[in-house]
Tab-separated table of C-alpha atoms in Angstrom:
chain	number	residue	atom	x	y	z
A	1	MET	CA	65.296	23.544	86.202
A	2	LEU	CA	63.567	26.337	88.108
A	3	ARG	CA	59.794	26.456	88.036
A	4	ASN	CA	58.368	29.258	85.879
A	5	GLN	CA	54.707	29.164	86.760
A	6	GLU	CA	54.723	31.725	89.584
A	7	VAL	CA	55.395	34.758	87.363
A	8	GLU	CA	52.521	33.941	85.039
A	9	THR	CA	50.169	33.174	87.942
A	10	SER	CA	50.898	36.395	89.811
A	11	PHE	CA	50.622	38.451	86.628
A	12	LEU	CA	47.220	37.023	85.682
A	13	HIS	CA	45.980	37.316	89.252
A	14	LYS	CA	46.859	41.002	89.202
A	15	PHE	CA	44.645	41.657	86.212
A	16	GLU	CA	41.935	39.030	86.726
A	17	GLU	CA	40.329	37.398	83.681
A	18	PRO	CA	40.854	39.377	80.457
A	19	GLY	CA	37.844	40.647	78.573
A	20	SER	CA	37.260	40.858	74.857
A	21	PHE	CA	40.022	41.838	72.449
A	22	TRP	CA	40.481	45.433	71.472
A	23	VAL	CA	41.295	46.856	68.114
A	24	PRO	CA	44.759	48.320	68.937
A	25	LEU	CA	44.606	51.503	70.958
A	26	GLN	CA	45.754	54.783	69.490
A	27	LEU	CA	48.881	56.717	70.280
A	28	ARG	CA	48.994	59.461	72.828
A	29	GLY	CA	50.195	62.937	71.946
A	30	MET	CA	53.116	64.116	73.997
A	31	ALA	CA	54.405	67.471	75.224
A	32	ALA	CA	57.192	69.380	73.469
A	33	SER	CA	60.689	67.902	73.415
A	34	GLY	CA	62.341	67.772	76.833
A	35	ALA	CA	59.117	68.241	78.800
A	36	LYS	CA	58.448	65.729	81.528
A	37	THR	CA	55.268	63.760	80.874
A	38	GLU	CA	53.432	61.650	83.384
A	39	GLU	CA	52.578	58.340	81.730
A	40	SER	CA	49.279	56.790	82.752
A	41	GLU	CA	49.205	53.096	81.936
A	42	ASN	CA	47.153	52.076	78.909
A	43	HIS	CA	45.813	55.617	78.380
A	44	HIS	CA	46.011	57.151	74.926
A	45	SER	CA	44.197	60.419	74.182
A	46	ASP	CA	44.809	61.165	70.474
A	47	ASP	CA	43.955	59.105	67.413
A	48	VAL	CA	46.952	59.973	65.278
A	49	ILE	CA	50.641	59.174	65.779
A	50	GLN	CA	52.441	61.942	67.639
A	51	LEU	CA	56.177	62.505	67.960
A	52	LEU	CA	58.096	63.858	70.936
A	53	ASN	CA	59.872	66.344	68.663
A	54	PRO	CA	58.288	69.621	67.470
A	55	ASN	CA	61.049	70.122	64.876
A	56	VAL	CA	59.774	67.407	62.547
A	57	ALA	CA	56.539	69.280	61.798
A	58	THR	CA	58.498	72.283	60.502
A	59	MET	CA	60.755	70.352	58.111
A	60	LYS	CA	60.112	70.871	54.376
A	61	GLU	CA	61.505	67.418	53.651
A	62	ASP	CA	62.221	64.516	55.962
A	63	VAL	CA	64.739	61.999	54.640
A	64	LEU	CA	64.519	58.616	56.364
A	65	TYR	CA	68.057	57.808	55.295
A	66	HIS	CA	68.336	54.286	56.701
A	67	PHE	CA	65.025	53.297	55.049
A	68	SER	CA	65.913	54.970	51.727
A	69	LEU	CA	62.587	56.843	51.899
A	70	SER	CA	61.786	60.561	51.817
A	71	THR	CA	58.659	62.664	52.192
A	72	SER	CA	59.543	64.454	48.947
A	73	THR	CA	59.849	61.285	46.863
A	74	HIS	CA	57.326	58.950	48.489
A	75	ASP	CA	53.627	59.331	49.307
A	76	PHE	CA	53.652	58.146	52.894
A	77	PRO	CA	49.863	58.319	53.514
A	78	ALA	CA	49.193	56.309	50.341
A	79	MET	CA	51.896	53.757	51.109
A	80	PHE	CA	51.440	53.335	54.866
A	81	GLY	CA	48.281	55.144	55.992
A	82	ASP	CA	46.341	51.933	56.635
A	83	VAL	CA	48.967	50.373	58.933
A	84	LYS	CA	47.523	49.148	62.247
A	85	PHE	CA	50.155	46.581	63.259
A	86	VAL	CA	53.941	46.831	63.064
A	87	CYS	CA	56.121	43.846	63.831
A	88	VAL	CA	59.884	44.301	64.180
A	89	GLY	CA	62.621	41.708	64.528
A	90	GLY	CA	66.355	41.391	64.070
A	91	SER	CA	66.703	39.355	60.891
A	92	PRO	CA	65.573	40.564	57.428
A	93	SER	CA	64.836	36.998	56.333
A	94	ARG	CA	62.780	36.346	59.451
A	95	MET	CA	60.715	39.481	58.880
A	96	LYS	CA	60.091	38.464	55.266
A	97	SER	CA	59.038	35.044	56.531
A	98	PHE	CA	56.713	36.736	59.011
A	99	ILE	CA	54.964	38.855	56.365
A	100	SER	CA	54.397	35.748	54.220
A	101	TYR	CA	53.016	33.891	57.221
A	102	VAL	CA	50.729	36.663	58.419
A	103	ALA	CA	49.458	37.330	54.867
A	104	GLU	CA	48.168	33.762	54.681
A	105	GLU	CA	46.927	33.821	58.269
A	106	LEU	CA	44.857	36.967	57.614
A	107	GLY	CA	43.672	35.821	54.196
A	108	LEU	CA	45.647	38.544	52.385
A	109	GLY	CA	48.003	36.327	50.400
A	110	HIS	CA	48.672	32.808	49.193
A	111	PRO	CA	51.617	30.369	49.318
A	112	GLY	CA	54.508	31.377	47.082
A	113	MET	CA	53.412	35.012	46.843
A	114	ASP	CA	56.342	37.441	46.837
A	115	TYR	CA	56.489	40.622	48.919
A	116	PRO	CA	58.958	43.294	47.744
A	117	ASN	CA	61.398	44.925	50.147
A	118	ILE	CA	60.207	48.541	50.481
A	119	CYS	CA	63.707	49.519	51.661
A	120	ALA	CA	65.489	47.891	48.707
A	121	GLY	CA	67.491	51.103	48.176
A	122	THR	CA	69.525	50.386	51.316
A	123	ASP	CA	71.063	47.353	52.995
A	124	ARG	CA	70.541	48.704	56.523
A	125	TYR	CA	67.013	47.451	57.113
A	126	ALA	CA	64.336	45.505	55.267
A	127	MET	CA	60.626	46.379	55.261
A	128	TYR	CA	57.604	44.438	54.007
A	129	LYS	CA	53.896	45.222	54.017
A	130	VAL	CA	50.643	43.368	53.487
A	131	GLY	CA	47.292	44.992	54.239
A	132	PRO	CA	47.432	46.701	57.658
A	133	VAL	CA	50.633	44.897	58.714
A	134	LEU	CA	54.163	46.294	58.419
A	135	SER	CA	57.168	44.027	59.055
A	136	VAL	CA	60.589	45.644	59.617
A	137	SER	CA	64.030	44.272	60.502
A	138	HIS	CA	66.045	46.107	63.164
A	139	GLY	CA	69.427	44.395	63.245
A	140	MET	CA	71.162	43.427	66.474
A	141	GLY	CA	71.538	45.510	69.613
A	142	ILE	CA	70.282	48.777	71.084
A	143	PRO	CA	71.962	51.216	68.638
A	144	SER	CA	70.609	49.419	65.583
A	145	ILE	CA	67.002	49.128	66.763
A	146	ALA	CA	67.030	52.713	68.117
A	147	ILE	CA	67.940	54.164	64.722
A	148	MET	CA	65.243	52.071	63.070
A	149	LEU	CA	62.587	53.111	65.608
A	150	HIS	CA	63.277	56.833	65.141
A	151	GLU	CA	62.646	56.504	61.419
A	152	LEU	CA	59.744	54.077	61.850
A	153	PHE	CA	57.914	56.447	64.204
A	154	LYS	CA	58.457	59.325	61.761
A	155	LEU	CA	57.192	57.156	58.905
A	156	LEU	CA	53.979	56.422	60.831
A	157	TYR	CA	53.647	60.110	61.707
A	158	HIS	CA	54.053	61.290	58.109
A	159	ALA	CA	51.616	58.596	56.971
A	160	ARG	CA	49.078	59.935	59.509
A	161	CYS	CA	48.591	56.463	60.963
A	162	SER	CA	46.308	55.893	63.935
A	163	ASN	CA	45.512	53.055	66.342
A	164	VAL	CA	48.865	51.343	65.811
A	165	THR	CA	50.233	48.483	67.928
A	166	ILE	CA	53.919	47.536	67.676
A	167	PHE	CA	55.489	44.177	68.519
A	168	ARG	CA	59.097	43.117	68.811
A	169	ILE	CA	59.435	39.399	68.074
A	170	GLY	CA	62.699	37.562	68.352
A	171	THR	CA	64.928	35.048	70.076
A	172	SER	CA	66.485	35.132	73.519
A	173	GLY	CA	68.280	33.149	76.164
A	174	GLY	CA	65.943	31.783	78.812
A	175	ILE	CA	66.496	31.629	82.556
A	176	GLY	CA	64.853	28.655	84.221
A	177	LEU	CA	62.721	27.874	81.157
A	178	GLU	CA	62.745	24.967	78.735
A	179	PRO	CA	64.145	25.864	75.296
A	180	GLY	CA	61.302	26.846	72.985
A	181	SER	CA	59.345	28.658	75.694
A	182	VAL	CA	57.849	32.014	74.698
A	183	VAL	CA	58.223	34.996	77.035
A	184	ILE	CA	55.802	37.932	76.888
A	185	THR	CA	57.711	40.791	78.507
A	186	GLN	CA	56.077	42.426	81.498
A	187	GLN	CA	58.906	44.916	81.940
A	188	ALA	CA	62.294	45.376	80.293
A	189	VAL	CA	65.178	45.772	82.754
A	190	ASP	CA	68.876	46.547	82.414
A	191	ALA	CA	71.799	44.343	83.467
A	192	CYS	CA	71.424	45.635	87.052
A	193	PHE	CA	67.754	44.548	87.006
A	194	LYS	CA	66.517	48.152	86.925
A	195	PRO	CA	63.419	48.969	84.801
A	196	GLU	CA	65.063	51.834	82.977
A	197	PHE	CA	66.961	52.785	79.839
A	198	GLU	CA	69.909	55.153	80.153
A	199	GLN	CA	71.153	57.322	77.307
A	200	ILE	CA	73.662	60.171	77.115
A	201	ILE	CA	72.089	63.185	75.359
A	202	LEU	CA	74.134	66.389	74.975
A	203	GLY	CA	76.544	65.073	77.582
A	204	LYS	CA	73.817	64.423	80.164
A	205	ARG	CA	72.398	61.153	81.501
A	206	VAL	CA	68.764	60.741	80.490
A	207	ILE	CA	66.780	57.925	82.117
A	208	ARG	CA	63.552	56.713	80.530
A	209	ASN	CA	61.205	54.110	81.945
A	210	THR	CA	60.713	50.793	80.185
A	211	ASP	CA	57.040	50.195	80.836
A	212	LEU	CA	55.101	48.125	78.325
A	213	ASP	CA	51.340	47.885	77.849
A	214	ASN	CA	50.069	45.480	80.499
A	215	GLN	CA	46.671	44.986	78.905
A	216	LEU	CA	48.328	44.027	75.625
A	217	ALA	CA	50.489	41.484	77.481
A	218	ARG	CA	47.362	40.118	79.101
A	219	GLU	CA	45.607	39.751	75.746
A	220	LEU	CA	48.639	37.989	74.273
A	221	MET	CA	48.691	35.578	77.219
A	222	LYS	CA	45.021	34.822	76.586
A	223	CYS	CA	45.869	34.062	72.947
A	224	ALA	CA	48.676	31.742	74.054
A	225	LYS	CA	46.281	29.821	76.267
A	226	GLU	CA	43.802	29.484	73.410
A	227	LEU	CA	46.524	28.265	71.029
A	228	ASN	CA	47.937	25.887	73.646
A	229	GLU	CA	50.823	24.992	71.320
A	230	PHE	CA	53.894	25.864	73.409
A	231	ASN	CA	54.873	26.951	76.894
A	232	THR	CA	54.268	30.701	77.314
A	233	VAL	CA	54.960	32.847	80.373
A	234	VAL	CA	54.875	36.505	81.315
A	235	GLY	CA	58.074	37.759	82.919
A	236	ASN	CA	60.682	40.467	82.951
A	237	THR	CA	63.256	40.603	80.155
A	238	MET	CA	66.863	41.661	80.729
A	239	CYS	CA	68.343	43.786	77.952
A	240	THR	CA	72.140	43.841	77.695
A	241	LEU	CA	74.684	45.705	75.583
A	242	ASP	CA	76.589	42.564	74.628
A	243	PHE	CA	75.958	38.892	73.812
A	244	TYR	CA	78.970	37.507	75.698
A	245	GLU	CA	80.302	39.228	78.841
A	246	GLY	CA	77.187	41.368	79.159
A	247	GLN	CA	75.100	38.203	79.469
A	248	GLY	CA	77.567	36.356	81.699
A	249	ARG	CA	78.718	33.830	79.108
A	250	LEU	CA	81.894	31.856	79.724
A	251	ASP	CA	82.683	31.215	76.045
A	252	GLY	CA	83.592	34.674	74.702
A	253	ALA	CA	87.033	35.997	73.796
A	254	LEU	CA	87.165	37.704	77.224
A	255	CYS	CA	85.975	36.331	80.560
A	256	THR	CA	87.015	37.458	84.053
A	257	TYR	CA	84.492	35.509	86.155
A	258	THR	CA	83.749	31.895	87.070
A	259	GLU	CA	80.893	29.472	86.505
A	260	LYS	CA	79.900	30.057	90.127
A	261	ASP	CA	79.791	33.828	89.570
A	262	LYS	CA	77.629	33.327	86.480
A	263	GLN	CA	75.200	31.007	88.255
A	264	GLU	CA	74.815	33.410	91.189
A	265	TYR	CA	74.053	36.280	88.808
A	266	LEU	CA	71.531	34.351	86.711
A	267	ARG	CA	69.767	32.976	89.777
A	268	ALA	CA	69.551	36.493	91.206
A	269	ALA	CA	68.017	37.576	87.889
A	270	TYR	CA	65.486	34.749	88.114
A	271	ALA	CA	64.612	35.811	91.668
A	272	ALA	CA	64.009	39.348	90.300
A	273	GLY	CA	61.379	37.974	87.906
A	274	ILE	CA	63.634	37.877	84.822
A	275	ARG	CA	62.849	34.995	82.495
A	276	ASN	CA	64.932	35.809	79.418
A	277	ILE	CA	67.832	37.899	78.110
A	278	GLU	CA	68.182	39.742	74.789
A	279	MET	CA	69.632	43.011	73.462
A	280	GLU	CA	66.832	45.308	72.257
A	281	SER	CA	63.859	45.360	74.635
A	282	SER	CA	64.864	48.276	76.893
A	283	VAL	CA	65.192	50.929	74.191
A	284	PHE	CA	62.172	49.485	72.380
A	285	ALA	CA	60.052	49.813	75.522
A	286	ALA	CA	61.491	53.237	76.394
A	287	MET	CA	60.873	54.766	72.969
A	288	CYS	CA	57.390	53.300	72.603
A	289	SER	CA	56.480	54.476	76.101
A	290	ALA	CA	57.863	57.990	75.478
A	291	CYS	CA	55.756	58.325	72.321
A	292	GLY	CA	52.693	56.689	73.866
A	293	ILE	CA	52.691	53.665	71.565
A	294	ARG	CA	50.988	50.440	72.559
A	295	ALA	CA	53.762	47.849	72.388
A	296	ALA	CA	54.782	44.334	73.381
A	297	VAL	CA	57.893	42.171	73.295
A	298	VAL	CA	57.410	38.472	72.475
A	299	CYS	CA	60.568	36.335	72.328
A	300	VAL	CA	61.248	32.616	72.223
A	301	THR	CA	64.037	31.120	74.325
A	302	LEU	CA	66.648	29.084	72.426
A	303	LEU	CA	68.286	27.630	75.536
A	304	ASN	CA	68.184	27.675	79.327
A	305	ARG	CA	71.217	29.740	80.376
A	306	LEU	CA	71.377	27.912	83.711
A	307	ASP	CA	72.329	24.791	81.762
A	308	GLY	CA	74.944	26.308	79.440
A	309	ASP	CA	75.983	29.149	77.151
A	310	GLN	CA	76.014	27.765	73.622
A	311	ILE	CA	73.007	27.162	71.399
A	312	LEU	CA	73.223	23.472	70.511
A	313	SER	CA	69.740	22.582	69.209
A	314	PRO	CA	69.566	21.368	65.578
A	315	HIS	CA	68.822	23.960	62.897
A	316	ASP	CA	65.353	22.598	62.146
A	317	VAL	CA	64.432	22.746	65.841
A	318	LEU	CA	65.645	26.336	66.131
A	319	LYS	CA	63.698	27.278	63.011
A	320	GLU	CA	60.514	25.882	64.536
A	321	TYR	CA	61.195	27.749	67.791
A	322	GLN	CA	61.579	31.025	65.854
A	323	ARG	CA	58.120	30.606	64.353
A	324	ARG	CA	56.452	30.564	67.784
A	325	PRO	CA	56.407	34.356	68.411
A	326	GLN	CA	55.164	34.785	64.829
A	327	ARG	CA	52.393	32.298	65.488
A	328	LEU	CA	51.284	34.035	68.680
A	329	VAL	CA	51.363	37.575	67.272
A	330	GLY	CA	49.662	36.469	64.039
A	331	TYR	CA	46.883	34.826	66.043
A	332	PHE	CA	46.466	38.013	68.076
A	333	MET	CA	46.184	40.156	64.937
A	334	LYS	CA	43.602	37.811	63.463
A	335	GLN	CA	41.517	37.993	66.650
A	336	CYS	CA	41.687	41.796	66.688
A	337	LEU	CA	40.679	42.192	63.042
A	338	SER	CA	37.818	39.703	63.368
A	339	LYS	CA	36.320	41.877	66.123
A	340	ALA	CA	36.851	45.213	64.359
């Protein structure tokens, strides 16, 4: 197994010892749609959520179709105005589990308490809320999470939310890490190891950067050290368009490469600082960065891809692994709120 300590060491050395926790920073207002904006790391100038679309402010009604919510039928400020943390993940059941966990962790609920699905009018996504925490499922892959994020950002905008921090928690395939390791993403990269997200808009290629909030990553790493419950590293995360060929697996319905080809590719990824692979981080980072939102990606690794392609750990072991990002993010939230 490859050693994973160098990424964490170099990252922490870059930023020195972290200071006290912040209450999550606010969102930065952006220029009108299509304008090029220079992003300055960890700088946010406005208190309230801003969108990179001037059209939304002129709409008489905004229907968030995939959430089954509308500004004409729901009081967004009353329902969501106090939100300070949003946590998104692929599985509806996992996000319900997270809201139950964080409710107890923050002293806002008790065992056995039920939390209704705010998006019960649709089967596209599930949404749960307790106190200042919103938990939303995003499905699998870039298209699914992108649709959810558009409507989530508009929800926060209509609710006039401020000082919001967003986390993606989930599972991933590790590279050179023991199964069960947690990766805090320093930068999301594509399958060519480039820190960018490409989208075709009106027939033109649009490239957005995939920067994430480095101070937030640093604070999360500090939390992980305080918890000292599982191996945690900071590293780059590769985001692919596919679970099989796109991630170099040999066990899909199609495969035109060899084990040697796969190993060369994964080892090149490791050399580029990549420590895990999943399918949502690039668009998540790109959209949060474009709208000036403080965001982090925290994923657990279910296997070391250098050792194989299939996930073979017992169900109970995998379930415990999946709780690790929840544990870390919940601990972070608790620290932030205790210092507010």
